[in-house]
XYZ file of C-alpha atoms in Angstrom:
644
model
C 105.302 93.242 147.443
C 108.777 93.428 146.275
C 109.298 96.717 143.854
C 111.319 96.863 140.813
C 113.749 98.991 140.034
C 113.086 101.513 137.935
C 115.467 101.790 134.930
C 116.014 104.749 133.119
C 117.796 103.203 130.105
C 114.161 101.223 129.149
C 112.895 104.717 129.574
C 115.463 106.112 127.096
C 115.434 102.751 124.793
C 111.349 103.327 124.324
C 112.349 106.847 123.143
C 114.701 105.377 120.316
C 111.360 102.635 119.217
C 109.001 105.230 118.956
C 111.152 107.498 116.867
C 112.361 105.044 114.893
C 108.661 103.959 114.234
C 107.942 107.152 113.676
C 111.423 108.168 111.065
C 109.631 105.030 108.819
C 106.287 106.268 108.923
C 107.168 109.271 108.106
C 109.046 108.212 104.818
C 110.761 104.851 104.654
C 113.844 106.678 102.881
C 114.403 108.120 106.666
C 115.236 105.201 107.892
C 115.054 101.713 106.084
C 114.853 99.936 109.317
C 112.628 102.160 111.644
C 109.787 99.679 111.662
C 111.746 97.172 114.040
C 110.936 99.531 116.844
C 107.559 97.827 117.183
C 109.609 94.653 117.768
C 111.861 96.927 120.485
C 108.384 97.505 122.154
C 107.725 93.969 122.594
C 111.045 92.864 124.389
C 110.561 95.944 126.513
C 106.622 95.026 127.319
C 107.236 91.832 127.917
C 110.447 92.164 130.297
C 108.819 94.893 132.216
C 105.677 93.021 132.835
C 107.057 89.882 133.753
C 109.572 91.628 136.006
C 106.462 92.639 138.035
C 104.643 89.453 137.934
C 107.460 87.619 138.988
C 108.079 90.234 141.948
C 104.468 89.802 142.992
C 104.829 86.034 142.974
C 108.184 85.979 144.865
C 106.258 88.344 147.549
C 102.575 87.049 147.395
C 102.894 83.656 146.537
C 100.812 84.617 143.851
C 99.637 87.026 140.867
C 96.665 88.865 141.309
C 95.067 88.363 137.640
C 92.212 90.991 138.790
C 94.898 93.559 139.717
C 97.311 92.723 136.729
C 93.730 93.671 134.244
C 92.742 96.821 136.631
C 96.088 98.833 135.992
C 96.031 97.041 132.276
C 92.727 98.712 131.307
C 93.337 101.916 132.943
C 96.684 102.194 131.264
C 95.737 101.094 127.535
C 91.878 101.674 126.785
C 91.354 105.712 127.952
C 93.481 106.544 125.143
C 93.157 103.702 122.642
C 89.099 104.994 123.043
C 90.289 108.677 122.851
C 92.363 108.141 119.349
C 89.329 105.762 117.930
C 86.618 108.346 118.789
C 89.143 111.200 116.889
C 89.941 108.685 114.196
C 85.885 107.791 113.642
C 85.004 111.235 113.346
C 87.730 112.287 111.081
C 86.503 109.682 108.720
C 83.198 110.575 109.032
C 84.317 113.896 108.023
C 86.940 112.859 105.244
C 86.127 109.488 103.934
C 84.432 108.358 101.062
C 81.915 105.412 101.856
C 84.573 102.829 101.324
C 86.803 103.889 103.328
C 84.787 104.755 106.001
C 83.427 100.740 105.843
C 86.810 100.040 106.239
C 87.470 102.340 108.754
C 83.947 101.100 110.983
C 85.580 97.130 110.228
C 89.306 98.142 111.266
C 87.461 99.660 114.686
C 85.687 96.836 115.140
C 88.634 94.510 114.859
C 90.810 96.634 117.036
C 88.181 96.513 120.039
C 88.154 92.992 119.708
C 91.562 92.806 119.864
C 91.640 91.087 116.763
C 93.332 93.780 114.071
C 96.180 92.338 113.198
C 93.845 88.905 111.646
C 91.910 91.672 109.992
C 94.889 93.351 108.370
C 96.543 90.439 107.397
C 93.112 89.350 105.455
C 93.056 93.154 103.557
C 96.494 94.487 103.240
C 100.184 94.190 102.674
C 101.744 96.427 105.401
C 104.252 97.677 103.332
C 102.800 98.323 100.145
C 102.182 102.456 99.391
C 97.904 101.529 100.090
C 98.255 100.808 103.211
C 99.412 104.134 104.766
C 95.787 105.470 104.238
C 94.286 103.374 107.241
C 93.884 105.301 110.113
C 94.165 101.987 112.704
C 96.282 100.133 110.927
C 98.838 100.394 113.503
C 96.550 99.127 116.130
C 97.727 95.573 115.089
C 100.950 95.505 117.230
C 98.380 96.243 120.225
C 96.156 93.752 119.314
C 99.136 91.334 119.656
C 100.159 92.853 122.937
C 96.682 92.352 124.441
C 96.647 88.273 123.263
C 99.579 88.139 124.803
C 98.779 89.371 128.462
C 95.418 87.623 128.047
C 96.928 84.497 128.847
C 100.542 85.184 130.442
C 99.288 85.746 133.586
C 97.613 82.484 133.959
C 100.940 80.813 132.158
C 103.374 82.695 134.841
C 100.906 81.827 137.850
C 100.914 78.005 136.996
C 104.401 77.681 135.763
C 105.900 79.681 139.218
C 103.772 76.785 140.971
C 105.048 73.702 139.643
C 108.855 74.411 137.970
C 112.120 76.279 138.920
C 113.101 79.667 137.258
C 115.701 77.802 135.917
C 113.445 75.546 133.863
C 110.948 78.300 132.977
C 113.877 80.142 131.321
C 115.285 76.735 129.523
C 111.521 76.626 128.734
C 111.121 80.074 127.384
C 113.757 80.009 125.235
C 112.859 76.362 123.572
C 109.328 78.467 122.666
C 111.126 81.889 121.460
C 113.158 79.953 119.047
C 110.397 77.786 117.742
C 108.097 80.331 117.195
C 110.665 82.078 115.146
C 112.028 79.081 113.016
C 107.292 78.450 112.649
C 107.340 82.393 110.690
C 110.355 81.389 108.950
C 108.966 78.201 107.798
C 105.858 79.996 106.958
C 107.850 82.383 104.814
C 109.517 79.651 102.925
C 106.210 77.930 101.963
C 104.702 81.346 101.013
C 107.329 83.970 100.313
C 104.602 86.379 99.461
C 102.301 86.332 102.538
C 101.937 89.379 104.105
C 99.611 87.254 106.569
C 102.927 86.410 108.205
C 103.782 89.974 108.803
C 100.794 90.091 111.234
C 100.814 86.591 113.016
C 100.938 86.781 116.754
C 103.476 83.770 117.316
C 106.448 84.985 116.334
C 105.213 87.798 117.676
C 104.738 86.425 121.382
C 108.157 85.242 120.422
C 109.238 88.616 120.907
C 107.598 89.195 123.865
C 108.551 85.932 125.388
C 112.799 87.647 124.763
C 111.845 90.576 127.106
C 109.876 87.615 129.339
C 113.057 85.320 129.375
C 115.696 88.350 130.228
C 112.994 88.859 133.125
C 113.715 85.641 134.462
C 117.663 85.787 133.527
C 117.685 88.903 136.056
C 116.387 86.834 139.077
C 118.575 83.929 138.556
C 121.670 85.996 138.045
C 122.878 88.484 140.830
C 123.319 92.120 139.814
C 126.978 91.889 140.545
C 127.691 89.126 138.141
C 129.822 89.553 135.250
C 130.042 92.957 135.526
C 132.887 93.365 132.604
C 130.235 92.248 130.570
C 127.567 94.311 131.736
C 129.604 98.039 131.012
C 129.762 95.941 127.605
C 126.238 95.240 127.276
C 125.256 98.184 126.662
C 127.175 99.012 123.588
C 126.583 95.558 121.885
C 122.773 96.573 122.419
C 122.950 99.493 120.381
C 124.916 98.556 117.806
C 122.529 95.875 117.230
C 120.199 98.441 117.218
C 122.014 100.556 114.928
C 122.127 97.690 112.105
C 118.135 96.783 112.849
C 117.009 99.965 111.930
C 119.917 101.142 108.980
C 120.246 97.869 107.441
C 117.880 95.841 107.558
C 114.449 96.941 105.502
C 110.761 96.077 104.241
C 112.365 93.310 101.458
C 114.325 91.586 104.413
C 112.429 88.106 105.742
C 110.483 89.271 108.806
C 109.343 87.997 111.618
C 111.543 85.461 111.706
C 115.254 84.324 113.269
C 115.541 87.873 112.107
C 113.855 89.115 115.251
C 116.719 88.363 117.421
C 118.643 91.015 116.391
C 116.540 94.334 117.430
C 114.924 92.313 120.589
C 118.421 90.905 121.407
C 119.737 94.388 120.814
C 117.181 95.685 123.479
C 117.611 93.129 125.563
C 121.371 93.581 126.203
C 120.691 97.275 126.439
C 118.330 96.648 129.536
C 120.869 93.858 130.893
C 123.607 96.258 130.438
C 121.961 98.571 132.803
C 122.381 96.505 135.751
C 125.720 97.640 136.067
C 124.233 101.352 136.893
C 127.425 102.781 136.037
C 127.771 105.829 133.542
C 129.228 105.277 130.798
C 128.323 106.762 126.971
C 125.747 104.069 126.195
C 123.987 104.602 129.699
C 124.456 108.931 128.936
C 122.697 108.573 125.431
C 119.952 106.016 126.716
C 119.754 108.169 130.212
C 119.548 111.750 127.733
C 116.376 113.638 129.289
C 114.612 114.520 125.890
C 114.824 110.920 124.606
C 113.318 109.992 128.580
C 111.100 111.969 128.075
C 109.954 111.131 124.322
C 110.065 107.660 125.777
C 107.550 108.411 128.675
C 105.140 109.338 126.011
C 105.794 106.753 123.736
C 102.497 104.993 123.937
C 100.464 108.088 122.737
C 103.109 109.505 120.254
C 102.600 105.824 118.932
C 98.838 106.140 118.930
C 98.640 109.373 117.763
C 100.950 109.524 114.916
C 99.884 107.505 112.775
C 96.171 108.316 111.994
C 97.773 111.722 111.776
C 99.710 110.828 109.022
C 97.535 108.375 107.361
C 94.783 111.212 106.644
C 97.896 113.537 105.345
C 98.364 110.865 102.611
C 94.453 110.940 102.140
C 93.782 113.896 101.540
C 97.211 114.907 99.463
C 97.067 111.518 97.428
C 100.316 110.463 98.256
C 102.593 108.760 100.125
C 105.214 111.773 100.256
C 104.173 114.116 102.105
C 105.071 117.921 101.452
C 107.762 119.196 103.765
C 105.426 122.007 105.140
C 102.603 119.464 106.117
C 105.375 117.130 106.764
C 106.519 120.036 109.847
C 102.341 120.765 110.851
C 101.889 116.780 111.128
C 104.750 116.761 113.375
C 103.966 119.385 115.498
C 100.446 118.141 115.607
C 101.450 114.051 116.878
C 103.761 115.743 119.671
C 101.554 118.029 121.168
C 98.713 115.842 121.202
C 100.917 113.060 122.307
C 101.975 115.693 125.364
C 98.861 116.497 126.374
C 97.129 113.455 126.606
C 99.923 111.886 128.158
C 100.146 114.599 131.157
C 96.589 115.729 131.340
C 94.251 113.002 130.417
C 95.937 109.323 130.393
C 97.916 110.313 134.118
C 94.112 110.895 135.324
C 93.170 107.703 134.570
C 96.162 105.839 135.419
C 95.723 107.167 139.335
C 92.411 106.093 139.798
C 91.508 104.229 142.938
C 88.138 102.052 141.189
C 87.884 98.446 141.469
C 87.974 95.908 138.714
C 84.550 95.987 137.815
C 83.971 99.554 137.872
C 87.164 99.851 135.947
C 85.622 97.351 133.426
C 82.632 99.462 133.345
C 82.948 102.666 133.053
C 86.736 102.377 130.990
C 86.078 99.503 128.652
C 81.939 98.372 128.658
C 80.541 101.869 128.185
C 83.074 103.376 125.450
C 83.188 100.169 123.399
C 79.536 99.642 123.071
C 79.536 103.373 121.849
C 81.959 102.012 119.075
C 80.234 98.975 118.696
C 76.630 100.987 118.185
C 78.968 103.448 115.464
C 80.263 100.293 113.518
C 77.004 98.284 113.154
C 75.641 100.964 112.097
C 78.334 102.133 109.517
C 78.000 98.685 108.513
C 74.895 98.223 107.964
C 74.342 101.399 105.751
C 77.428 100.249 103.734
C 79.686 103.385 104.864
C 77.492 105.901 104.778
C 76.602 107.379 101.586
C 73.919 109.473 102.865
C 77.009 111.817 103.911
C 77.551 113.139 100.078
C 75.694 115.211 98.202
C 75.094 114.120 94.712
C 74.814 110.581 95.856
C 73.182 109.211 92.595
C 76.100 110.667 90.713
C 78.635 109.270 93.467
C 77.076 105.899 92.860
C 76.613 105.730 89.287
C 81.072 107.280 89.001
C 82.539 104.517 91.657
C 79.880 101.636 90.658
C 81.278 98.330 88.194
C 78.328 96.374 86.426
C 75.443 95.750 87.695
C 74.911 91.961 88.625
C 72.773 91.508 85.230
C 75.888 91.432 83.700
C 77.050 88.346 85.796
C 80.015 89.337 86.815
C 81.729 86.729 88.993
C 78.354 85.318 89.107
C 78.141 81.302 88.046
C 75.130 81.447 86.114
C 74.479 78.559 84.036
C 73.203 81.335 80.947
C 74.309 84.851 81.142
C 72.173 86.136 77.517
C 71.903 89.995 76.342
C 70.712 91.692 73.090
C 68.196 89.766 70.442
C 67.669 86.663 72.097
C 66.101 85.382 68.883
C 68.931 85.869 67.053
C 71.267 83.436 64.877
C 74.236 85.428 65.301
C 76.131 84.391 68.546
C 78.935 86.277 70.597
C 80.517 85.017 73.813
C 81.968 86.903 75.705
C 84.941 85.943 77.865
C 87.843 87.031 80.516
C 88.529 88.796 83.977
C 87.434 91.955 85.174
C 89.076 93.724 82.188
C 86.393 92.168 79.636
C 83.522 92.462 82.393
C 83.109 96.158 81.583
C 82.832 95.488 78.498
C 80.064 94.160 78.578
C 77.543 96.510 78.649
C 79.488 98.194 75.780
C 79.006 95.295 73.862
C 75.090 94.941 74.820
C 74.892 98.860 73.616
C 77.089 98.344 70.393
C 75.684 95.013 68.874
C 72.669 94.135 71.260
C 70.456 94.700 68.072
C 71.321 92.178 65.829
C 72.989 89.673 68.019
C 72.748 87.433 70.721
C 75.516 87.620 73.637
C 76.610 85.546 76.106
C 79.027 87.363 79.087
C 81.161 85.044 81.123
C 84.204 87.169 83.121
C 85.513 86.551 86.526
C 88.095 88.801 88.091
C 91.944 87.941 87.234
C 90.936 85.058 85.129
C 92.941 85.090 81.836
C 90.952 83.322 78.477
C 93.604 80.968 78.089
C 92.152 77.506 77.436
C 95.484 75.926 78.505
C 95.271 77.793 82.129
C 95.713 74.752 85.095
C 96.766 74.667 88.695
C 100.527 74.388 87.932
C 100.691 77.087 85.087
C 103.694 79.457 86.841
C 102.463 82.595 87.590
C 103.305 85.506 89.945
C 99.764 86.668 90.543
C 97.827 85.624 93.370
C 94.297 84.062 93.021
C 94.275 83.879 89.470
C 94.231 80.130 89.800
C 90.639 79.839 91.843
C 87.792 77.392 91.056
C 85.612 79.713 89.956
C 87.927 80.157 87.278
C 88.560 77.139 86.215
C 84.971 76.571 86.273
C 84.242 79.507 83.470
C 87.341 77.857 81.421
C 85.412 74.579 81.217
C 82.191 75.765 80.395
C 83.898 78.058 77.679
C 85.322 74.448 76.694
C 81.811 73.015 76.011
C 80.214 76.249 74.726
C 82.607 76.602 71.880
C 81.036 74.743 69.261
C 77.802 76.852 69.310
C 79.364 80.403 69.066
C 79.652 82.140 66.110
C 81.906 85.065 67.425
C 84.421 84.904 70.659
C 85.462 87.653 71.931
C 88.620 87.751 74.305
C 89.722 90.558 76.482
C 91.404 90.930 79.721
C 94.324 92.677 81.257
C 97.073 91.753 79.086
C 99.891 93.536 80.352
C 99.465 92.135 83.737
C 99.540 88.470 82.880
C 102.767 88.851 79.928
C 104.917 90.271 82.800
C 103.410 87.668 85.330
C 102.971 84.597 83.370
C 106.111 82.686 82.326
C 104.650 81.363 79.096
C 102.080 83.509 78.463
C 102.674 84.057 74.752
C 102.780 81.133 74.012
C 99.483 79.918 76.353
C 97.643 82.784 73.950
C 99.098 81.465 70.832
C 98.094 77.461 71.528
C 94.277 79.193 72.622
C 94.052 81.721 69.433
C 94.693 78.032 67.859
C 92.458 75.905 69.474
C 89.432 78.376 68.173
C 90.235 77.960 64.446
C 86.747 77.847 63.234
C 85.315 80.791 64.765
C 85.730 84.287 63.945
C 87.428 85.805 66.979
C 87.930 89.503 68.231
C 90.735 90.166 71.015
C 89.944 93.825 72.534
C 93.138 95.513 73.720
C 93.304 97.354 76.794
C 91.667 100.980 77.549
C 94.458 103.844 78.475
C 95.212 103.644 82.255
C 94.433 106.490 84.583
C 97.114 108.026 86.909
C 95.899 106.101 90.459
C 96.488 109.034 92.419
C 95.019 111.329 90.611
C 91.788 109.631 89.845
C 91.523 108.939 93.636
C 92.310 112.447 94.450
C 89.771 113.743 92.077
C 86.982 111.243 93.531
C 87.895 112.220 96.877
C 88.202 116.187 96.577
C 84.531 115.951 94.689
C 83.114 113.876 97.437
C 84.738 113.723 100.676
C 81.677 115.015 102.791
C 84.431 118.065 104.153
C 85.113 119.243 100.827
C 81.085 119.536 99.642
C 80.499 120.906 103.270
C 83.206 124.185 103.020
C 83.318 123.815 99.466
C 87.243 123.363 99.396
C 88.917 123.427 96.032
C 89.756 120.827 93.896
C 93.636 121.026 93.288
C 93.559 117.986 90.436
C 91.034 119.348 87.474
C 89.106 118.275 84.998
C 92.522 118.615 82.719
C 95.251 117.216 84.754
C 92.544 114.132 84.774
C 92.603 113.593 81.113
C 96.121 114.464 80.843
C 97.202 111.438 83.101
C 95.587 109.135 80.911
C 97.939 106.427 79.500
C 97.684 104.286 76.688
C 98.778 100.830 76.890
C 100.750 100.604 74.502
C 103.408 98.172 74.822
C 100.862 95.190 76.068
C 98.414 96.325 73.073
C 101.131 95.964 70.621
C 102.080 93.005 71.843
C 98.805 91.186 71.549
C 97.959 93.052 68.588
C 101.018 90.801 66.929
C 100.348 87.702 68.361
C 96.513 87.924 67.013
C 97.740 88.880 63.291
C 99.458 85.819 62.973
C 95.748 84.296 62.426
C 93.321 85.193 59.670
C 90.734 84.056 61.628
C 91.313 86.810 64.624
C 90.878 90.745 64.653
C 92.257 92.830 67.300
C 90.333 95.926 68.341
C 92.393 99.053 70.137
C 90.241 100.935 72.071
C 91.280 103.840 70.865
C 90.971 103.476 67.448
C 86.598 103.191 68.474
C 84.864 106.216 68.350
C 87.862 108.891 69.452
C 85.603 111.477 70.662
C 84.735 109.323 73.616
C 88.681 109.483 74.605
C 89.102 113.303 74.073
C 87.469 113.772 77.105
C 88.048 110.560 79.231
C 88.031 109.785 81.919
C 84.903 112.253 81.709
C 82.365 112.308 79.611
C 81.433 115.639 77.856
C 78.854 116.055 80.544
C 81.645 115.939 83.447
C 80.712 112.544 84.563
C 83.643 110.212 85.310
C 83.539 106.983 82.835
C 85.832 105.247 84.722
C 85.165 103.132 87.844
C 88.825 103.475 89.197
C 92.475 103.491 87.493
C 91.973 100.764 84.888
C 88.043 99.839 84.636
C 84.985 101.874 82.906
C 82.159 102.051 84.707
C 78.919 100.677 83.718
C 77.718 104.518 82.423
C 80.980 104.562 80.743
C 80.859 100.984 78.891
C 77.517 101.919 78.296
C 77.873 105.433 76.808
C 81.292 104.167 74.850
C 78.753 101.658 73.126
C 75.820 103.723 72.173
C 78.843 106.455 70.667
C 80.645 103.895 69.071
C 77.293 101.377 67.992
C 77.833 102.113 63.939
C 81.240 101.724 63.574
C 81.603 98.409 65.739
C 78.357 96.847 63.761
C 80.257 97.269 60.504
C 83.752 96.050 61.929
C 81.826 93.178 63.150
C 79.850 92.368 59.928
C 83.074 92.283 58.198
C 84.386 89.793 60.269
């Protein structure tokens, strides 16, 4: 079998990915760019392997699809399995139950291969949320794997039946189509971050490192050599804009791509000259080598590292002192597995199916066993003491209250009452229900209908311009129309809903609430402002600190109390007052601030005077919260409604 050369410069160019992965992770500030060294990884992985299938062909005839999975497994899984089992029982330790349902689904996606469809369903890579997710990296691998779980087949029947000189024109027809399909994508959807995570452009990538593969057997070595000693430079000044210019807002994967693969790939074609020069002395520097011959598990490692940082501080900058103990922490465990536990693996002699066995079958039916199971007891509850309290703090409404539920007839309170109120909007005027039902339940009948981001705008249609996703859905539309029909038979409507979210998203919003306010002359109408935000962070970090199964277990200190809590609440006061003007202009229509009902309940929000968290998360009561707020509040919001 023909070898290949080994090339230091890839060694030294895997180096600069990794820490430019690693500079972004680390704080996008560091360097705007840094996340293109994924896309530097796949030019690499894809020239190297094809280099070796293509040696293998030119000496065997053939490509030995059993061999090219042996060395695969024993090179990827040992580790991949070592950093899952770590990550698992970290979140086991740290993670509140819906995380850790997260965490058992992101597993069980990355074992199939499959993460980077999972993250694309859940998350938008860039935004602040995402850097909690221990696996979310595991995407790019996923990718990787689809990749070589076809290409050798491709390679074997495509050496057998055309030239290297078509396979090349070939290649490069299907890297620039796949990159024009994601920018195309883009252009119908500007705001997927599905795109972000689809393997074609992706294999795109690949396919650059693939193509230079086949450029370096149908060129000699000693061709062009002026532009070779210039390759090198080109390369890594291409690199030098990927990573400091370009940045998360930039279109990407796309046409865009060609500049850090193409960068790499001139780097690695500049090397073919093997002459020293300053590129080939950087590239060929033994700490970068060596960074770069641990790349795979300082790529593995660092980022669950960091994701439980953010965790368990709250946020996404990290303190400069765990900033220096997560860094210390990624390298050494990225040394030592690298020398003293993936090397051990790599040299073993077993066969394919042993390899399959023991390496793949046995530790991902472990995983598989760990994720049903997390699964089915909906992240593991059992893990926290005070459970019932857990449950009844982090809990919406029940499904009594119909919440995104199409019920025909959603009725509380005296169901033989006269007196009518209907109850309508998104999430925002779902937990108010059961304040309602606790406030007036007595003396009227009410009717709840609330679906999440659906604004009570009777003019609301398929083509009103809007910035937020989802909000036009069928189950939307569907509560609109039957608020439509039920109109004539209410006696009070009641509107709520997140109000400051759809004036800055909706281009004509005022004046959608103005023609709807209209449209219900007749009735006697009551438009609830928004309750005071929480500060996110906070409120997560207080959750967290009370219930993450670590803290209860050592009984850590809180460092966000009872105090800072209330102190980060926010009125909204800008949206309120907004609103609040737009419903005076009617006679018919009373606005209610939140604030101005029973102010006791907000001296101590988001607690109740018995410590118990009233809010669900940031921006949302919980049903004990609704609930108590009502049965505080129940004589004061009787009489503002009998003066209606």
């Amino acid at each position: 079998m023909n070898k290949v050369r080994f090339i230091p410069e890839v060694e030294g160019l895997r180096g600069i990915a990794v820490l430019s992965v690693l500079l972004f992770h680390l704080n996008k500030s560091f360097l705007p760019g840094g996340y293109l060294g994924v896309d530097i990884f796949f030019a690499i992985s894809g020239f190297l392997i094809t280099s070796i299938s293509i040696s293998e062909f030119a000496a065997t005839g053939s490509i030995s699809i059993a061999e090219f999975y042996r060395k695969r497994i024993k090179r990827i899984i040992p580790l991949f399995s070592l950093v899952v089992l770590v990550t698992l029982i970290a979140g086991y330790l740290l993670f509140l139950p819906d995380y850790f349902l997260l965490l058992g689904r992101s597993i069980a996606a990355s074992l199939t291969f499959t993460s980077n469809f999972f993250f694309s369903q859940n998350l938008d890579y860039f935004a602040n949320n995402s850097n909690e997710y221990p696996l979310l990296h595991t995407w790019s691998l996923s990718i990787e794997e689809q990749f070589y779980f076809i290409w050798p087949l491709v390679l074997i029947l495509s050496l057998r039946k055309f030239e290297l000189k078509s396979i090349f024109k070939g290649l490069v027809v299907a890297i620039i189509a796949s990159l024009i399909f994601a920018d195309a994508l883009r252009l119908l959807d500007a705001s997927s971050s599905g795109i972000y995570f689809n393997s074609l452009p992706r294999f795109g990538e690949i396919a650059i490192g693939a193509c230079l593969a086949f450029l370096f057997k149908l060129t000699d070595a000693d061709w062009n050599k002026k532009f070779h000693r210039h390759a090198s430079f080109l390369g890594l000044l291409l690199l030098a804009v990927s990573v400091i210019v370009i940045n998360d807002t930039f279109w990407f994967p796309g046409l865009l791509c060609l500049v850090p693969c193409g960068g790499a790939a001139l780097i690695i074609w500049g090397s073919r000259s093997q002459e020293s020069h300053w590129g080939s002395r950087l590239l060929n520097n033994k700490y970068l080598r060596k960074v770069g011959d641990f790349s795979y598990s300082l790529y593995l490692w660092h980022w669950p590292v960091l994701a439980f940082t953010r965790y368990l501080t709250g946020s996404y900058e990290i303190p400069l002192h765990l900033l220096l103990i997560d860094l210390v922490l990624m390298f050494s465990l990225s040394y030592i597995t690298r020398y003293f536990f993936e090397n051990k693996f790599i040299a073993l002699k077993w066969n394919l199916p042993k390899v399959f066995a023991v390496l793949l079958l046995v530790p991902f039916g472990f995983f598989w066993l760990a994720t049903s199971s997390i699964e089915k007891n909906e992240g593991v509850p059992q893990r926290i003491s005070h459970i019932e309290q857990f449950e009844t703090e982090t809990s919406f409404i029940e499904d009594k209250y119909c919440h995104n539920l199409e019920n025909e007839e959603c009725l509380f309170g005296n169901l033989k009452s006269h007196q009518r109120i209907y109850l309508i909007g998104d999430s925002n005027a779902g937990h108010f229900t059961p304040f309602i039902v606790s406030a007036l339940g007595k003396s009227y009948l009410i009717e709840a209908k609330t679906v999440d981001t659906c604004p009570p705008l009777l003019s609301l249609t398929n083509t009103t311009k809007t910035d937020i996703k989802n909000v036009s859905n069928e189950h939307c539309f569907a509560l609109l129309d039957q608020f439509k029909e039920d109109i004539g038979e209410q006696d009070i409507i009641v509107l709520a809903a997140n109000w400051g979210n759809y004036i800055s998203s909706f281009k004509d919003f005022e004046k959608d609430f103005r023609r709807t306010l209209q449209l219900l002359a007749g009735h006697k109408v009551v438009v609830i402002g928004r309750i005071p935000g929480v500060d996110s962070s906070q409120y997560n970090q207080y959750l967290r600190e009370t219930y993450s199964p670590l803290y209860q277990k050592f009984e850590l200190k809180s460092h966000i109390s009872k105090l800072d809590l209330h102190n980060s609440l926010k009125p909204q006061t800008n949206a309120n007052a907004k609103i609040k003007a737009i419903a005076s202009e009617f006679n018919y229509v009373k606005f209610l601030d939140p604030l101005e009902i029973n102010s006791n309940f907000w001296k101590t929000a988001p607690l109740s005077k018995e410590n118990i968290l009233v809010y669900k998360d940031a921006g949302h009561l919980n049903q004990y919260g609704s609930d108590l707020w009502g049965k505080l509040s129940a004589v004061k919001v009787q009489l503002i409604f009998r003066e209606l």
